XYZ file of C-alpha atoms in Angstrom:
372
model
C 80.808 131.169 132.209
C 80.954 130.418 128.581
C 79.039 127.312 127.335
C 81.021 124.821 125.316
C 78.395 123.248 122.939
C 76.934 120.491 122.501
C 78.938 118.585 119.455
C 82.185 119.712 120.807
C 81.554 117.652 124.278
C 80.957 114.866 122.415
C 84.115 115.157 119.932
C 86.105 115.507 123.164
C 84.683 112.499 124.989
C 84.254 109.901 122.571
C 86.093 106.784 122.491
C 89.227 106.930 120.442
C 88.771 103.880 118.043
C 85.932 106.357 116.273
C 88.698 108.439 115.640
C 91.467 106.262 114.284
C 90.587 107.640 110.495
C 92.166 110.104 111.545
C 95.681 108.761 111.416
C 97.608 110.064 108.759
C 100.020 107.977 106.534
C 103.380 110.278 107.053
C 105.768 107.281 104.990
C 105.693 103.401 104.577
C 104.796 102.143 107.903
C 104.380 105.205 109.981
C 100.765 107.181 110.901
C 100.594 109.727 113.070
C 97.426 110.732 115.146
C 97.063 114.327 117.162
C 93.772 113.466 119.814
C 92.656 115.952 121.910
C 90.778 114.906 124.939
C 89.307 116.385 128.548
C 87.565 119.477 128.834
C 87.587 123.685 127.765
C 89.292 124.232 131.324
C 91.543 120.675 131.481
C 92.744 120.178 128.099
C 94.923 117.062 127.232
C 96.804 116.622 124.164
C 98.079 113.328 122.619
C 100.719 112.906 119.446
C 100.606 109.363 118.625
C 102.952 107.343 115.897
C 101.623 103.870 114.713
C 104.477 101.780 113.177
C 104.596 98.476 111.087
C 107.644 97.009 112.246
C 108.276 94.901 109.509
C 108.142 98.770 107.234
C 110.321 100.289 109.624
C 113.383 99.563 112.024
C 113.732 101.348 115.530
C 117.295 102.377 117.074
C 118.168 103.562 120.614
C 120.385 106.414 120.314
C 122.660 108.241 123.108
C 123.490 111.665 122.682
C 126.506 112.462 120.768
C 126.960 108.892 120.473
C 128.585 108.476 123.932
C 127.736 107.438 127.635
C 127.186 110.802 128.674
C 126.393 114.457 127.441
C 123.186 115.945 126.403
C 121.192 116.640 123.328
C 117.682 117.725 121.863
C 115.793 114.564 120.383
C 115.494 116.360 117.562
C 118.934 117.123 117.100
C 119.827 113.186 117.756
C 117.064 112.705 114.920
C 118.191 114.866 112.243
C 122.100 114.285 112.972
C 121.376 110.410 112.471
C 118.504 110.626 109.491
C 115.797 109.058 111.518
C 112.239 110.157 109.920
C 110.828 110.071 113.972
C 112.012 109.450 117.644
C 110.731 110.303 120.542
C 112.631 110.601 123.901
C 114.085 107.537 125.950
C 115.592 106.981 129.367
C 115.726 109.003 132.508
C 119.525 110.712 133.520
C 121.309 112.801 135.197
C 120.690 116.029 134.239
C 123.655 118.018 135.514
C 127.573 118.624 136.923
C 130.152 116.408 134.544
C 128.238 113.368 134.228
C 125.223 115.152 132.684
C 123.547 112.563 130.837
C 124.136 109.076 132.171
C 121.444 106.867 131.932
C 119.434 106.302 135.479
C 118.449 102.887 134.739
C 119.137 99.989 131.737
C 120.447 101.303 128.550
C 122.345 99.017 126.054
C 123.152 100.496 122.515
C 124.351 98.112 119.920
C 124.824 95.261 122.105
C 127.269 97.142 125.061
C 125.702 98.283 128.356
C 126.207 101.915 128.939
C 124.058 101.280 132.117
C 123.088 98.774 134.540
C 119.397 98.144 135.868
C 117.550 99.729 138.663
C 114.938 98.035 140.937
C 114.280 95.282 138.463
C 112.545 98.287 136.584
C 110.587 97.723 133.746
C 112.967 97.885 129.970
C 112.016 98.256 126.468
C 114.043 95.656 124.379
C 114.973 95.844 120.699
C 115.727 92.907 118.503
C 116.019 94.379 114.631
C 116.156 91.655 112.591
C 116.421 91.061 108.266
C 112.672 91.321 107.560
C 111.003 92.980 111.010
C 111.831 94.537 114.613
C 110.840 92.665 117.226
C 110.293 94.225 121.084
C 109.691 93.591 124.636
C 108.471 95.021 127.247
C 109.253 93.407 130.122
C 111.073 93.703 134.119
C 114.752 93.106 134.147
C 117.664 93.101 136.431
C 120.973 93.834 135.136
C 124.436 93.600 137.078
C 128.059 93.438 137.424
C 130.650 91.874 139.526
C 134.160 91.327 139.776
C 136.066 88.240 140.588
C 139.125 88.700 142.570
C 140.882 85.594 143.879
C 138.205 83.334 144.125
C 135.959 86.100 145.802
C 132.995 88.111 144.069
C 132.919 91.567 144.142
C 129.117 93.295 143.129
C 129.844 96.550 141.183
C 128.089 99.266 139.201
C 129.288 101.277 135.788
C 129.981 104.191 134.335
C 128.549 106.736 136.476
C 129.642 109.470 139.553
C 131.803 108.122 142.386
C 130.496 108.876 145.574
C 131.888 108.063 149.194
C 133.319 104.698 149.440
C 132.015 103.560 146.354
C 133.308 101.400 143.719
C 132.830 101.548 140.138
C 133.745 100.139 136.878
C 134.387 102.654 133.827
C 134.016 101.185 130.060
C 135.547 102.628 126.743
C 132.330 103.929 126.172
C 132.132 106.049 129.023
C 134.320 108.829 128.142
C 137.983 109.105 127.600
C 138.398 109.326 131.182
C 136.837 108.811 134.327
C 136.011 112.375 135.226
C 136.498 111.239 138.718
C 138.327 113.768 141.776
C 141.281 112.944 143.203
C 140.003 111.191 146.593
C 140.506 107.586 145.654
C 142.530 105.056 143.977
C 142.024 103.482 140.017
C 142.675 100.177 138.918
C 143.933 100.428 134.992
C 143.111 97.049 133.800
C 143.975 95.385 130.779
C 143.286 91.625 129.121
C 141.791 90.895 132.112
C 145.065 91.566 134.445
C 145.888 95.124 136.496
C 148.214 96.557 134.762
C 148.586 100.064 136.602
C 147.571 101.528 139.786
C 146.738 104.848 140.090
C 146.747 106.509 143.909
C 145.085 109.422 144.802
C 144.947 111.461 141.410
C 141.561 110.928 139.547
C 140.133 111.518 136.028
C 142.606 108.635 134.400
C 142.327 107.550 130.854
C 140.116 104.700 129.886
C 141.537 102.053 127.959
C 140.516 100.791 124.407
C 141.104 97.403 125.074
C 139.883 97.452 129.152
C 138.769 99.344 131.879
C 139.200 101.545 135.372
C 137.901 100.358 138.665
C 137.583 102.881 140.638
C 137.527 102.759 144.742
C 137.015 105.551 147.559
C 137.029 105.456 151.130
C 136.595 102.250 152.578
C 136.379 100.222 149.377
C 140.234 102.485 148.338
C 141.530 100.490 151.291
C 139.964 97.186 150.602
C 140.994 97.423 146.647
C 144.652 98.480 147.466
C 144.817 95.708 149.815
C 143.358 92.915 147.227
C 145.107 94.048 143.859
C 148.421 94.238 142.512
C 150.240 94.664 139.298
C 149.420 91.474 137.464
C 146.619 90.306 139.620
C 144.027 88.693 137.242
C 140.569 89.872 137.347
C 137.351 88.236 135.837
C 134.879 90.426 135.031
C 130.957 89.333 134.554
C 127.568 90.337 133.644
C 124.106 89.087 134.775
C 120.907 89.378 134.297
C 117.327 87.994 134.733
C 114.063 89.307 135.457
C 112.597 89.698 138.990
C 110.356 87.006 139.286
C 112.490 84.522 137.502
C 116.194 83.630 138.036
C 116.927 82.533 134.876
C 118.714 84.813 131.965
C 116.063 86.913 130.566
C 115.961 85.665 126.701
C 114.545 88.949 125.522
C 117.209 91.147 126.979
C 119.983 89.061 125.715
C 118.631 88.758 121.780
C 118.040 92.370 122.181
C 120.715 94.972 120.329
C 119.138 97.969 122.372
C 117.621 98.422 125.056
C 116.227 101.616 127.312
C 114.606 101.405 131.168
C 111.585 103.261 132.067
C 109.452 102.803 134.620
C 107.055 101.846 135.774
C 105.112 99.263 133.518
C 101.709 100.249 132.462
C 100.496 97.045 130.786
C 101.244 93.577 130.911
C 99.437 90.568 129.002
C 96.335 92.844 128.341
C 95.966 94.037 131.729
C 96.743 97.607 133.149
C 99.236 96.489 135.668
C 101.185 99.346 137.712
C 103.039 98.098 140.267
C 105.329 101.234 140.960
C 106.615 100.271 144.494
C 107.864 96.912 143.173
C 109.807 99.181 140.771
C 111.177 101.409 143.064
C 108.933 104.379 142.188
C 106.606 106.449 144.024
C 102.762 107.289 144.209
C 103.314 110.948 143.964
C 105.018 110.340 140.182
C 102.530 107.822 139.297
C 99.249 110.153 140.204
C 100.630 113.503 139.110
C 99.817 115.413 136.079
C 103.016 115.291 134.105
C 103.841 115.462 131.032
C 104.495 112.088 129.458
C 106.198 109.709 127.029
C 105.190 105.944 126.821
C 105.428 102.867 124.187
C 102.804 100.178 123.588
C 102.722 97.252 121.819
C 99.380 96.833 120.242
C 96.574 94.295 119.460
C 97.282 94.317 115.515
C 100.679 94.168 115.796
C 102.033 97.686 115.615
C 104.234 99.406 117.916
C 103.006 102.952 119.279
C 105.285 105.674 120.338
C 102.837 108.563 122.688
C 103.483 111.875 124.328
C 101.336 113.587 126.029
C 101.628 117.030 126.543
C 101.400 118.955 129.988
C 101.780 122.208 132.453
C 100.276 123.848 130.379
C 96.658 124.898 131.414
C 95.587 126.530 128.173
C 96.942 123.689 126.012
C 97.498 120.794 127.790
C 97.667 119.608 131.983
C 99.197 117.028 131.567
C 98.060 112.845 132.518
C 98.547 110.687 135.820
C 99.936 107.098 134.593
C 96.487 104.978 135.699
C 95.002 107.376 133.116
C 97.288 107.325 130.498
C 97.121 103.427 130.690
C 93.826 103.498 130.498
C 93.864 105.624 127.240
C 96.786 102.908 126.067
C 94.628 99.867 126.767
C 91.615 101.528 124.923
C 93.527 101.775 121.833
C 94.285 98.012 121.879
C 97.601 97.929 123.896
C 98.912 94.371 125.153
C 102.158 95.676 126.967
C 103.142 99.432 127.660
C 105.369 101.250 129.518
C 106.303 104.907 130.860
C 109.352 106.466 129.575
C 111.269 109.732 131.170
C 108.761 112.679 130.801
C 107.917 115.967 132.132
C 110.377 118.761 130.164
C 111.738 115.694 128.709
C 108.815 114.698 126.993
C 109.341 115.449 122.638
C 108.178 113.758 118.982
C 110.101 114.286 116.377
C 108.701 114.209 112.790
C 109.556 114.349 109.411
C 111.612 117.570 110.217
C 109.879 119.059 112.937
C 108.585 119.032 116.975
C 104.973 117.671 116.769
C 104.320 118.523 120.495
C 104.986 121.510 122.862
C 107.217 120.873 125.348
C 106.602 122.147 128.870
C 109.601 124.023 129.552
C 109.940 127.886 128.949
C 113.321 127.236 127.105
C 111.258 124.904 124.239
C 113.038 121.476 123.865
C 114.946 120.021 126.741
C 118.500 118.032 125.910
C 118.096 114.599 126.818
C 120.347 111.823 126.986
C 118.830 109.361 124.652
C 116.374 108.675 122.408
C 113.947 106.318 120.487
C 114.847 106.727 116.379
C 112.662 105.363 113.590
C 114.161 104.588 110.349
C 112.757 103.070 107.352
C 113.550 99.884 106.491
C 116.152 99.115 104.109
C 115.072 96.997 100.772
């Protein structure tokens, strides 16, 4: 067995906040940091980009600027100018609704997707002088009022078996949906068409499609006719308080990861209250997180992984512990595994894990600098 020496142990153990001279100053307001930590055998490998949010502005980003379809962050980078992003939300990652977000994700104040599990969201607010974020649990939903009755349903994603579900403009130009069930066209507020048994109907501009299988086709066909007037609402709060959450509603953009990391300065991972499981928390993945830190600035991480000569890849206790060593106050986990990218001034800082290079995503976290 070959020895590693002395003075290389001790670069790869010591405590990060020896290293932080080694950030480098890549524009106004961003640094970026490469750390390499573990052992010869169990290599891990951080990139990490330190912003000044009041130097820079941050923008969530969906791939080909619509509700589904993939794309590599880098590609969602360089088509929109950003100088850095890394990647966002988890999705679907195949058949015709490839891409649809699989938890909150609002881009320039519309929903594109609904909450899951009261999961943990990071929340934009770019204002004149400085980006403010959040980090905090929120629930999102929908209903539908119908003659004095409301109706709980979810957006813009697959039908399944009777299942309802409300398509927006920004879904697509249709609903992609089979021909099984029956679609509600609806227009200022009042059904204007009805649509039995053929599927994948346009999406209109000024409206939207509910869409009914099964069971629920029955009920719907039973409870709406041409003309009947439908009221159509949006809630949300966070899960240990009913009231709106004031965060999420300032908030232009906003993605759902999950689960939190960090919460008023403590490492706080509650991953069953977030619908998650202890196999994802505790395995070596990949990984992509945020953190809001002590001084103010706003870290974007990946950690590399599956890949024993390079990188194995970080359990989330672990990675939280690294994120609360470099002064984080809140953090979160975002989608990760092949997922898991940096973009940089023109390039992919990290190595992704999967054979193919850079996975397509569906959204991402842009950095721009801020205009004068």
């Amino acid at each position: 067995m070959r020895k590693i020496p002395i003075f290389i142990l001790f670069i790869l153990f010591i405590p990060f906040n020896l290293l932080s001279q080694d950030y480098k100053q890549i524009a106004d307001g961003i640094e970026y940091a490469e750390v390499v930590r573990g052992t010869e055998k169990e290599p891990l490998r951080f990139n990490l980009l330190k912003l000044d949010l009041t130097k820079v502005r941050l923008d969530v980003v969906h791939a080909f600027d619509a509700a589904i379809g993939l794309e590599k962050t880098s590609s969602i980078a360089a088509r929109h100018g950003a100088i850095a992003a890394i990647n966002a939300g988890f999705f679907k990652m195949d058949g015709l609704y490839k891409g649809d977000g699989a938890g909150l994700l609002k881009i320039d104040n519309v929903i594109y997707s609904e909450s899951f599990g009261g999961r943990v969201a990071l929340m934009i607010e770019n204002k004149l002088t400085r980006t403010d974020v959040s980090i905090e649990r929120v629930n999102v939903n929908y209903s539908v009022k119908i003659n004095n009755k409301v109706y709980e349903i979810t957006i813009n994603r697959q039908r399944g078996e009777n299942d309802l579900v409300l398509f927006k403009p920004e879904f697509h130009r249709t609903t992609l949906t089979d021909n099984s069930g029956v679609e509600f066209i609806v227009k200022r507020n009042r059904v204007t068409q009805i649509v039995d048994k053929k599927g994948s109907n346009p999406i209109p501009s000024n409206g939207y499609v509910i869409s009914a299988s099964g069971k629920r086709r029955e009920e719907f066909l039973s409870l709406l006719k041409i003309g009947t007037k439908i009221e159509l609402a949006v809630f949300n709060s966070s899960p240990d308080n009913p009231l709106p959450n004031a965060a999420f509603n300032r908030a232009e953009d906003v993605v759902g990861g999950v689960p939190q990391l960090i919460r008023d300065g403590l490492i706080e991972i509650k991953w069953e209250q977030e619908k998650s499981s202890k196999s994802f928390v505790e395995t070596r993945h990949p990984r992509t997180a945020v953190a809001k830190l002590k001084d103010g600035k706003f870290l974007l991480v990946t950690v590399d992984g599956r890949q024993p000569t390079h990188s194995i890849g970080i359990g989330l206790q672990e990675l939280a512990e690294f994120l609360f060593d470099l002064g984080a106050t809140e953090a979160m986990n975002l989608d990760g595994g092949g997922s898991t990218a940096m973009f940089l001034d023109g390039k992919l800082m990290n190595k992704p894990s999967d054979k193919e290079g850079e996975r397509s995503v569906s959204d991402a976290i842009l950095v721009f600098p801020r205009k004068k």
